[in-house]
Amino acid sequence: MGIRDWFRSKKRKHQAQKYRIGMEKTRASVFNRLNDLLDSNTSIDDELFEDIEELFIMADMGVDTVLDLVGHLRRHVKTKNIKDASQLKDVIVEEMFRRYVRDEIVDTNLTLAESAPSVFLFVGVNGVGKTTTIAKVAKLLQEEGKRVMLVAGDTYRAGAINQLRVWSERVGAEFFAKTAGSDPSSVMFDAIEEARRQDVDVLLCDTAGRLHNKKNLMQELGKIRRVIGREVGGAPHETLLVVDATTGQNGLSQARIFNDVTKLTGVALTKLDGTAKGGIALAIRETIGVPVKLVGLGEKLDDLEYFDIEEYIYGLFADVVDDG
Amino acid sequence: MAFDQLSDRLQMALRRIRGKGRLTEDDIDEMMREVRLSLLEADVNFRVVKTFTREVKEKAKGERILKGLNPSQQVVKVVHEELQKLLGGETSVFEPPSQKPMRIMLAGLQGSGKTTTAGKLAKFLQKEHGLKPMLVALDLQRPAAIEQLQTIGRQLDVPVYQEGTQASFASIIDNAAAAAESESADALIFDTAGRLHIDEDLMEELKRVKEMLEPEETWLVLDAMTGQDAVSVADHFHGSLGLTGSILTKLDSDTRGGAALSLRHVTGVPIKFMGLGEKLDALEVFHPERMAGRILGMGDVMTLVDKVSENVDEDDMMKMVEKMASGKFNFDDYLKQLRMVKRMGSLSGLMKLIPGMNKMVKQANVDDGQIEQVETLIHSMTKQERKKPELLKKSSSRRRRVARGSGRRVNDVNRLLQTFDQQKQAMKQMSNMDPSQIDPSNPMGALKGASAKKKPKKGKGKGKGKRKGGVPF
């Protein structure tokens, strides 16, 4: 099946989906410009390549990735002797598809332990939306019939514990907290005991936001992870790095260091309903090898979706190919 | 610290032309290609990069520069000037208006750090301007946002006005004015809910809030780790609210800081402050010139001097200097000195402010944890030992005891003694040295054999080259 056919079948299948709606702004701002660019240019020259480069950089895809991609385009144009700029559309989409979709073997489902409880740990820098994401995941899991407990592991930020408590009430999940300022590892320890007593299936553990370049805070996180692993075999079953879609290339640095300390199993990309392109997710996958598992597409509790790379690429390029 | 990676890459680009006696236009083009990439990698918006590279090229290729003396230095100067321009040119000094109470409204995306910044600002206005601030909770959206603000208010002993999450903005704003009067507060800081810049309803709401408030200052709070989208965010907020300034947060991360360079260019309003940590005093005035110098690895002596004079008592310092010069320096003094340094912030952060030291920080692998280690070691010494370091040098059983007492190894004690000796020597040398002979590009050159770890900032801090530093051109 050719790329165009694939796109058409996707289009029929998914037109009404939230994904597409959520990413409307993203598409409108960048990738429509790709269309304009390729339609308005008839000849292919250095300037066009530089413009394409900038477009992708604007999506926060990372300079290295983009240079590599455009390098491929340059070679392709040369060997295939392409003269018409609009022909580049297919080449670009095909290349994105080849890179990110076809070799997709990564399972983006959340891993649950064979016997309860499962422990999910949420980590990330300050202000990315960890607490909100936890509430959304709780809702998702409860709809799948799981008994969920939210664990207030952010004992540092003022109001963080109550923020999670309010969410637990809204989604009707169990809630565990100690007093503000408690050692987060001990919160985890006690929460696991409590979860066993209450037959909880999944613990969703919040942690304080921390900048990845703060050594002692990262050590604290390492300890949290070790304590969880000691109390529940194979835990944490998911360690999700929450990344704000507006994050620039710093996202790579975040992913690299958090992965070193807590061995990430996936990324939750939040705030993708803005104008940010979330290209950093592609960069993280390509350079660190950690897949995006969840995306946040709005402020409401059910605005969380399992990430589907095909959907994402489709979301980015739908108009480019449709119009072509 | 922020900008490090950008700084490295830019310096690499500039090194291509450094020391060349003659420059051609091709040299400049080649350098600027690198500069362009390093800026793009740092998340500087591509349009801003375009303008920047065009302007630097035009100026650098001018007759006067290419044919003039020291063309490479001149080009570096052009880059520095343009970078400073990009960051806003002159420092935007915050002056509270004469009419009180003044009102500051903070706005921004979710998670940019508005609530924490509101607290930091309150502290800043208290400390620097002697104002009596009051925090007003207008974030009725995020669960527990009000509680967060109240906790911060308690920590600072600053009143917080709130009416829960069900009240109308109009009523909160009205009543806040009355509350300010009864608290005799003269600076009101309004914390609003985070929102996406493209959420038309919420932006409309914010606009209405602003109309009701009529604040003297409306500041955008932006996360310094933001990518290309920073421009779109700033643009939208500025369009709806008419900003008067902005605050960059989380600059203590390792972000390459492109947002900082785009922000000013897009909005045309100055960056007023920067957030440098989670503590409530981690807010500093943003100085474009110093920042540009720091990015190009030229250090930032002005900030260093500020920090020293803010945190160090001059009498203490003079006594210390005398002791150093006379060679009577002991572990008690050493401890005192360490504490002074600690009050000024992280050691590695301080060292980077010194021209030419940026590289050395990495090479010397300065570890801020070491200060703590040294403190524990000294704490494990007897009073006598602290006064007479020779006692420790002579007796291995004393050294073993100190090691045991501090939970470290004997080796650590030995190393401390060694460093201490080196420093003592270095200080003696320095007290005989003429400050004008310090080469700004290599301030360590004057200190052969001295420990690269602690001394240099003392040399500067002592007031030797006070206000003489500046950018070494």
Short mmCIF file of N, CA and C in Angstrom, two decimals, chain B residues 83-208:
data_model
loop_
_atom_site.label_atom_id
_atom_site.label_comp_id
_atom_site.label_asym_id
_atom_site.label_seq_id
_atom_site.Cartn_x
_atom_site.Cartn_y
_atom_site.Cartn_z
N LEU B 83 24.25 40.23 20.47
CA LEU B 83 23.64 39.31 21.43
C LEU B 83 23.00 40.11 22.57
N GLN B 84 23.73 41.12 23.00
CA GLN B 84 23.21 41.97 24.07
C GLN B 84 21.94 42.67 23.60
N LYS B 85 21.97 43.12 22.35
CA LYS B 85 20.81 43.80 21.79
C LYS B 85 19.61 42.84 21.79
N LEU B 86 19.89 41.61 21.38
CA LEU B 86 18.84 40.60 21.32
C LEU B 86 18.22 40.36 22.69
N LEU B 87 19.06 40.40 23.70
CA LEU B 87 18.58 40.15 25.06
C LEU B 87 17.92 41.38 25.67
N GLY B 88 17.99 42.50 24.96
CA GLY B 88 17.27 43.67 25.44
C GLY B 88 18.11 44.91 25.65
N GLY B 89 19.38 44.87 25.30
CA GLY B 89 20.22 46.06 25.43
C GLY B 89 20.53 46.40 26.87
N GLU B 90 19.91 47.47 27.34
CA GLU B 90 20.17 47.91 28.71
C GLU B 90 19.32 47.14 29.71
N THR B 91 19.80 47.04 30.92
CA THR B 91 19.02 46.43 31.98
C THR B 91 17.77 47.26 32.23
N SER B 92 16.64 46.57 32.32
CA SER B 92 15.40 47.29 32.60
C SER B 92 15.21 47.36 34.10
N VAL B 93 15.48 48.52 34.64
CA VAL B 93 15.42 48.67 36.10
C VAL B 93 13.98 48.82 36.54
N PHE B 94 13.58 48.01 37.50
CA PHE B 94 12.22 48.10 37.99
C PHE B 94 12.11 49.22 39.02
N GLU B 95 11.20 50.16 38.73
CA GLU B 95 10.96 51.25 39.67
C GLU B 95 9.50 51.20 40.08
N PRO B 96 9.23 51.00 41.35
CA PRO B 96 7.83 51.02 41.76
C PRO B 96 7.25 52.41 41.54
N PRO B 97 6.02 52.49 41.04
CA PRO B 97 5.41 53.80 40.79
C PRO B 97 5.16 54.52 42.10
N SER B 98 5.02 55.82 42.00
CA SER B 98 4.84 56.59 43.24
C SER B 98 3.45 56.37 43.80
N GLN B 99 2.50 56.10 42.90
CA GLN B 99 1.13 55.92 43.39
C GLN B 99 0.96 54.52 43.97
N LYS B 100 0.54 54.46 45.21
CA LYS B 100 0.38 53.17 45.87
C LYS B 100 -1.10 52.92 46.16
N PRO B 101 -1.55 51.69 46.27
CA PRO B 101 -0.75 50.50 46.04
C PRO B 101 -0.55 50.22 44.55
N MET B 102 0.58 49.65 44.22
CA MET B 102 0.81 49.28 42.82
C MET B 102 0.31 47.86 42.61
N ARG B 103 -0.03 47.57 41.35
CA ARG B 103 -0.54 46.23 41.04
C ARG B 103 0.29 45.56 39.96
N ILE B 104 0.67 44.33 40.22
CA ILE B 104 1.40 43.54 39.23
C ILE B 104 0.57 42.31 38.91
N MET B 105 0.37 42.06 37.62
CA MET B 105 -0.40 40.88 37.22
C MET B 105 0.54 39.92 36.51
N LEU B 106 0.50 38.65 36.94
CA LEU B 106 1.34 37.64 36.31
C LEU B 106 0.47 36.73 35.45
N ALA B 107 0.95 36.42 34.25
CA ALA B 107 0.20 35.54 33.35
C ALA B 107 1.17 34.59 32.68
N GLY B 108 0.64 33.49 32.17
CA GLY B 108 1.51 32.55 31.46
C GLY B 108 0.84 31.20 31.25
N LEU B 109 1.58 30.30 30.59
CA LEU B 109 1.08 28.94 30.36
C LEU B 109 1.02 28.18 31.69
N GLN B 110 0.34 27.05 31.67
CA GLN B 110 0.34 26.19 32.85
C GLN B 110 1.78 25.71 33.11
N GLY B 111 2.13 25.69 34.37
CA GLY B 111 3.43 25.10 34.73
C GLY B 111 4.63 25.97 34.44
N SER B 112 4.41 27.24 34.10
CA SER B 112 5.58 28.08 33.81
C SER B 112 6.21 28.59 35.11
N GLY B 113 5.46 28.51 36.20
CA GLY B 113 6.02 28.91 37.49
C GLY B 113 5.46 30.22 38.02
N LYS B 114 4.22 30.53 37.69
CA LYS B 114 3.64 31.82 38.12
C LYS B 114 3.53 31.93 39.64
N THR B 115 3.00 30.87 40.26
CA THR B 115 2.74 30.98 41.70
C THR B 115 4.04 31.14 42.48
N THR B 116 5.03 30.31 42.15
CA THR B 116 6.33 30.43 42.82
C THR B 116 6.92 31.81 42.56
N THR B 117 6.82 32.27 41.31
CA THR B 117 7.37 33.58 40.97
C THR B 117 6.66 34.69 41.73
N ALA B 118 5.35 34.55 41.92
CA ALA B 118 4.61 35.55 42.69
C ALA B 118 5.23 35.68 44.08
N GLY B 119 5.52 34.53 44.69
CA GLY B 119 6.14 34.53 46.01
C GLY B 119 7.52 35.18 45.97
N LYS B 120 8.32 34.82 44.96
CA LYS B 120 9.66 35.39 44.86
C LYS B 120 9.61 36.90 44.68
N LEU B 121 8.65 37.34 43.88
CA LEU B 121 8.51 38.78 43.64
C LEU B 121 8.17 39.50 44.94
N ALA B 122 7.25 38.89 45.70
CA ALA B 122 6.86 39.51 46.97
C ALA B 122 8.10 39.72 47.82
N LYS B 123 8.93 38.69 47.88
CA LYS B 123 10.14 38.77 48.68
C LYS B 123 11.07 39.85 48.14
N PHE B 124 11.18 39.90 46.82
CA PHE B 124 12.07 40.87 46.17
C PHE B 124 11.61 42.30 46.48
N LEU B 125 10.32 42.54 46.34
CA LEU B 125 9.79 43.89 46.57
C LEU B 125 9.98 44.32 48.02
N GLN B 126 9.86 43.32 48.90
CA GLN B 126 10.09 43.57 50.32
C GLN B 126 11.52 43.99 50.57
N LYS B 127 12.42 43.15 50.03
CA LYS B 127 13.83 43.28 50.35
C LYS B 127 14.46 44.48 49.63
N GLU B 128 14.17 44.60 48.33
CA GLU B 128 14.88 45.61 47.54
C GLU B 128 14.19 46.97 47.55
N HIS B 129 12.88 46.97 47.71
CA HIS B 129 12.18 48.25 47.60
C HIS B 129 11.44 48.65 48.87
N GLY B 130 11.58 47.81 49.88
CA GLY B 130 10.92 48.12 51.14
C GLY B 130 9.41 48.21 51.04
N LEU B 131 8.84 47.54 50.06
CA LEU B 131 7.39 47.58 49.91
C LEU B 131 6.74 46.54 50.82
N LYS B 132 5.45 46.70 51.02
CA LYS B 132 4.71 45.73 51.80
C LYS B 132 3.76 45.00 50.84
N PRO B 133 4.20 43.87 50.32
CA PRO B 133 3.40 43.22 49.28
C PRO B 133 2.24 42.40 49.84
N MET B 134 1.27 42.15 48.96
CA MET B 134 0.19 41.23 49.29
C MET B 134 -0.06 40.37 48.05
N LEU B 135 -0.24 39.07 48.28
CA LEU B 135 -0.49 38.16 47.15
C LEU B 135 -1.99 37.96 47.01
N VAL B 136 -2.46 37.98 45.77
CA VAL B 136 -3.89 37.78 45.54
C VAL B 136 -4.09 36.58 44.63
N ALA B 137 -4.94 35.64 45.09
CA ALA B 137 -5.13 34.39 44.36
C ALA B 137 -6.22 34.53 43.31
N LEU B 138 -5.82 34.60 42.05
CA LEU B 138 -6.80 34.64 40.97
C LEU B 138 -6.78 33.34 40.17
N ASP B 139 -5.99 32.36 40.61
CA ASP B 139 -6.02 31.06 39.94
C ASP B 139 -7.11 30.23 40.60
N LEU B 140 -8.28 30.23 39.96
CA LEU B 140 -9.42 29.51 40.52
C LEU B 140 -9.55 28.15 39.85
N GLN B 141 -8.58 27.83 39.00
CA GLN B 141 -8.68 26.66 38.13
C GLN B 141 -7.96 25.45 38.72
N ARG B 142 -6.68 25.63 38.94
CA ARG B 142 -5.86 24.48 39.32
C ARG B 142 -6.17 24.08 40.76
N PRO B 143 -6.40 22.78 40.97
CA PRO B 143 -6.67 22.34 42.34
C PRO B 143 -5.51 22.73 43.26
N ALA B 144 -5.85 23.26 44.40
CA ALA B 144 -4.87 23.58 45.45
C ALA B 144 -3.92 24.72 45.10
N ALA B 145 -4.21 25.45 44.04
CA ALA B 145 -3.34 26.58 43.68
C ALA B 145 -3.38 27.64 44.78
N ILE B 146 -4.57 27.85 45.32
CA ILE B 146 -4.71 28.86 46.37
C ILE B 146 -3.92 28.45 47.60
N GLU B 147 -4.03 27.16 47.92
CA GLU B 147 -3.30 26.67 49.08
C GLU B 147 -1.80 26.85 48.90
N GLN B 148 -1.33 26.60 47.67
CA GLN B 148 0.10 26.78 47.39
C GLN B 148 0.50 28.23 47.67
N LEU B 149 -0.33 29.16 47.20
CA LEU B 149 -0.03 30.57 47.40
C LEU B 149 -0.05 30.92 48.90
N GLN B 150 -1.01 30.33 49.62
CA GLN B 150 -1.09 30.61 51.06
C GLN B 150 0.14 30.10 51.80
N THR B 151 0.58 28.90 51.42
CA THR B 151 1.78 28.35 52.05
C THR B 151 2.97 29.27 51.81
N ILE B 152 3.09 29.73 50.58
CA ILE B 152 4.20 30.64 50.25
C ILE B 152 4.08 31.93 51.06
N GLY B 153 2.85 32.44 51.15
CA GLY B 153 2.61 33.65 51.93
C GLY B 153 3.04 33.48 53.38
N ARG B 154 2.71 32.32 53.93
CA ARG B 154 3.10 32.04 55.32
C ARG B 154 4.61 32.02 55.45
N GLN B 155 5.28 31.35 54.48
CA GLN B 155 6.74 31.27 54.55
C GLN B 155 7.37 32.66 54.54
N LEU B 156 6.75 33.57 53.80
CA LEU B 156 7.34 34.91 53.65
C LEU B 156 6.78 35.90 54.66
N ASP B 157 5.75 35.46 55.36
CA ASP B 157 5.04 36.37 56.24
C ASP B 157 4.43 37.52 55.44
N VAL B 158 3.80 37.16 54.34
CA VAL B 158 3.16 38.13 53.46
C VAL B 158 1.68 37.77 53.41
N PRO B 159 0.78 38.75 53.53
CA PRO B 159 -0.64 38.40 53.50
C PRO B 159 -1.08 37.90 52.12
N VAL B 160 -2.02 36.94 52.13
CA VAL B 160 -2.56 36.40 50.88
C VAL B 160 -4.06 36.65 50.89
N TYR B 161 -4.56 37.29 49.84
CA TYR B 161 -6.00 37.49 49.78
C TYR B 161 -6.63 36.47 48.84
N GLN B 162 -7.68 35.78 49.32
CA GLN B 162 -8.36 34.80 48.47
C GLN B 162 -9.81 34.69 48.89
N GLU B 163 -10.64 34.26 47.93
CA GLU B 163 -12.05 34.05 48.25
C GLU B 163 -12.50 32.68 47.79
N GLY B 164 -11.59 31.72 47.80
CA GLY B 164 -11.95 30.38 47.34
C GLY B 164 -12.04 30.35 45.83
N THR B 165 -12.58 29.25 45.28
CA THR B 165 -12.58 29.10 43.84
C THR B 165 -13.93 29.44 43.21
N GLN B 166 -14.91 29.78 44.04
CA GLN B 166 -16.25 30.00 43.48
C GLN B 166 -16.56 31.48 43.26
N ALA B 167 -15.75 32.34 43.85
CA ALA B 167 -16.03 33.77 43.76
C ALA B 167 -15.82 34.29 42.34
N SER B 168 -16.35 35.48 42.06
CA SER B 168 -16.12 36.09 40.75
C SER B 168 -14.86 36.94 40.82
N PHE B 169 -14.24 37.10 39.66
CA PHE B 169 -13.02 37.90 39.62
C PHE B 169 -13.31 39.31 40.12
N ALA B 170 -14.45 39.84 39.69
CA ALA B 170 -14.79 41.22 40.05
C ALA B 170 -14.81 41.40 41.57
N SER B 171 -15.43 40.41 42.23
CA SER B 171 -15.54 40.55 43.68
C SER B 171 -14.17 40.41 44.34
N ILE B 172 -13.37 39.44 43.86
CA ILE B 172 -12.04 39.27 44.47
C ILE B 172 -11.22 40.54 44.31
N ILE B 173 -11.26 41.08 43.10
CA ILE B 173 -10.43 42.26 42.81
C ILE B 173 -10.87 43.45 43.66
N ASP B 174 -12.19 43.63 43.74
CA ASP B 174 -12.71 44.73 44.57
C ASP B 174 -12.30 44.58 46.02
N ASN B 175 -12.58 43.38 46.54
CA ASN B 175 -12.31 43.16 47.96
C ASN B 175 -10.82 43.16 48.28
N ALA B 176 -10.01 42.76 47.28
CA ALA B 176 -8.56 42.73 47.51
C ALA B 176 -8.06 44.14 47.78
N ALA B 177 -8.64 45.10 47.06
CA ALA B 177 -8.22 46.50 47.24
C ALA B 177 -8.50 46.94 48.68
N ALA B 178 -9.69 46.57 49.17
CA ALA B 178 -10.03 46.92 50.55
C ALA B 178 -9.11 46.20 51.53
N ALA B 179 -8.84 44.92 51.25
CA ALA B 179 -7.97 44.15 52.13
C ALA B 179 -6.57 44.75 52.16
N ALA B 180 -6.12 45.21 51.00
CA ALA B 180 -4.78 45.82 50.94
C ALA B 180 -4.73 47.04 51.84
N GLU B 181 -5.82 47.77 51.82
CA GLU B 181 -5.86 48.98 52.64
C GLU B 181 -5.76 48.63 54.12
N SER B 182 -6.56 47.64 54.53
CA SER B 182 -6.56 47.30 55.96
C SER B 182 -5.25 46.64 56.38
N GLU B 183 -4.58 45.97 55.43
CA GLU B 183 -3.26 45.37 55.74
C GLU B 183 -2.15 46.39 55.53
N SER B 184 -2.53 47.57 55.06
CA SER B 184 -1.60 48.60 54.61
C SER B 184 -0.52 48.04 53.68
N ALA B 185 -0.97 47.21 52.76
CA ALA B 185 -0.06 46.67 51.73
C ALA B 185 0.02 47.68 50.60
N ASP B 186 1.23 47.84 50.03
CA ASP B 186 1.35 48.82 48.95
C ASP B 186 1.79 48.23 47.61
N ALA B 187 1.87 46.89 47.54
CA ALA B 187 2.16 46.25 46.25
C ALA B 187 1.36 44.96 46.17
N LEU B 188 0.44 44.90 45.21
CA LEU B 188 -0.40 43.72 45.07
C LEU B 188 0.09 42.87 43.89
N ILE B 189 0.29 41.60 44.16
CA ILE B 189 0.73 40.70 43.10
C ILE B 189 -0.39 39.71 42.82
N PHE B 190 -0.88 39.72 41.60
CA PHE B 190 -2.01 38.87 41.24
C PHE B 190 -1.55 37.62 40.50
N ASP B 191 -1.82 36.46 41.08
CA ASP B 191 -1.45 35.18 40.47
C ASP B 191 -2.65 34.67 39.68
N THR B 192 -2.53 34.58 38.36
CA THR B 192 -3.65 34.11 37.55
C THR B 192 -3.46 32.65 37.17
N ALA B 193 -4.53 32.02 36.69
CA ALA B 193 -4.44 30.61 36.30
C ALA B 193 -3.66 30.48 35.00
N GLY B 194 -2.89 29.39 34.90
CA GLY B 194 -2.17 29.13 33.66
C GLY B 194 -3.16 28.81 32.56
N ARG B 195 -2.81 29.19 31.34
CA ARG B 195 -3.71 28.89 30.23
C ARG B 195 -2.94 28.84 28.94
N LEU B 196 -3.50 28.10 28.00
CA LEU B 196 -2.88 28.05 26.68
C LEU B 196 -3.17 29.35 25.95
N HIS B 197 -2.15 29.83 25.27
CA HIS B 197 -2.27 31.11 24.57
C HIS B 197 -3.29 31.06 23.44
N ILE B 198 -3.69 29.84 23.01
CA ILE B 198 -4.63 29.76 21.90
C ILE B 198 -6.04 29.45 22.38
N ASP B 199 -6.18 29.36 23.70
CA ASP B 199 -7.51 29.10 24.24
C ASP B 199 -8.27 30.44 24.27
N GLU B 200 -9.09 30.65 23.25
CA GLU B 200 -9.67 31.99 23.07
C GLU B 200 -10.52 32.41 24.27
N ASP B 201 -11.30 31.49 24.80
CA ASP B 201 -12.17 31.84 25.92
C ASP B 201 -11.35 32.30 27.12
N LEU B 202 -10.35 31.50 27.44
CA LEU B 202 -9.56 31.82 28.62
C LEU B 202 -8.72 33.07 28.42
N MET B 203 -8.28 33.31 27.20
CA MET B 203 -7.51 34.53 26.94
C MET B 203 -8.42 35.75 27.06
N GLU B 204 -9.65 35.56 26.60
CA GLU B 204 -10.64 36.64 26.70
C GLU B 204 -10.89 36.96 28.18
N GLU B 205 -10.99 35.88 28.98
CA GLU B 205 -11.21 36.04 30.42
C GLU B 205 -10.06 36.84 31.05
N LEU B 206 -8.84 36.49 30.63
CA LEU B 206 -7.67 37.16 31.19
C LEU B 206 -7.68 38.65 30.83
N LYS B 207 -8.11 38.92 29.62
CA LYS B 207 -8.18 40.29 29.15
C LYS B 207 -9.16 41.08 30.03
N ARG B 208 -10.30 40.45 30.32
CA ARG B 208 -11.29 41.12 31.17
C ARG B 208 -10.71 41.37 32.56
#
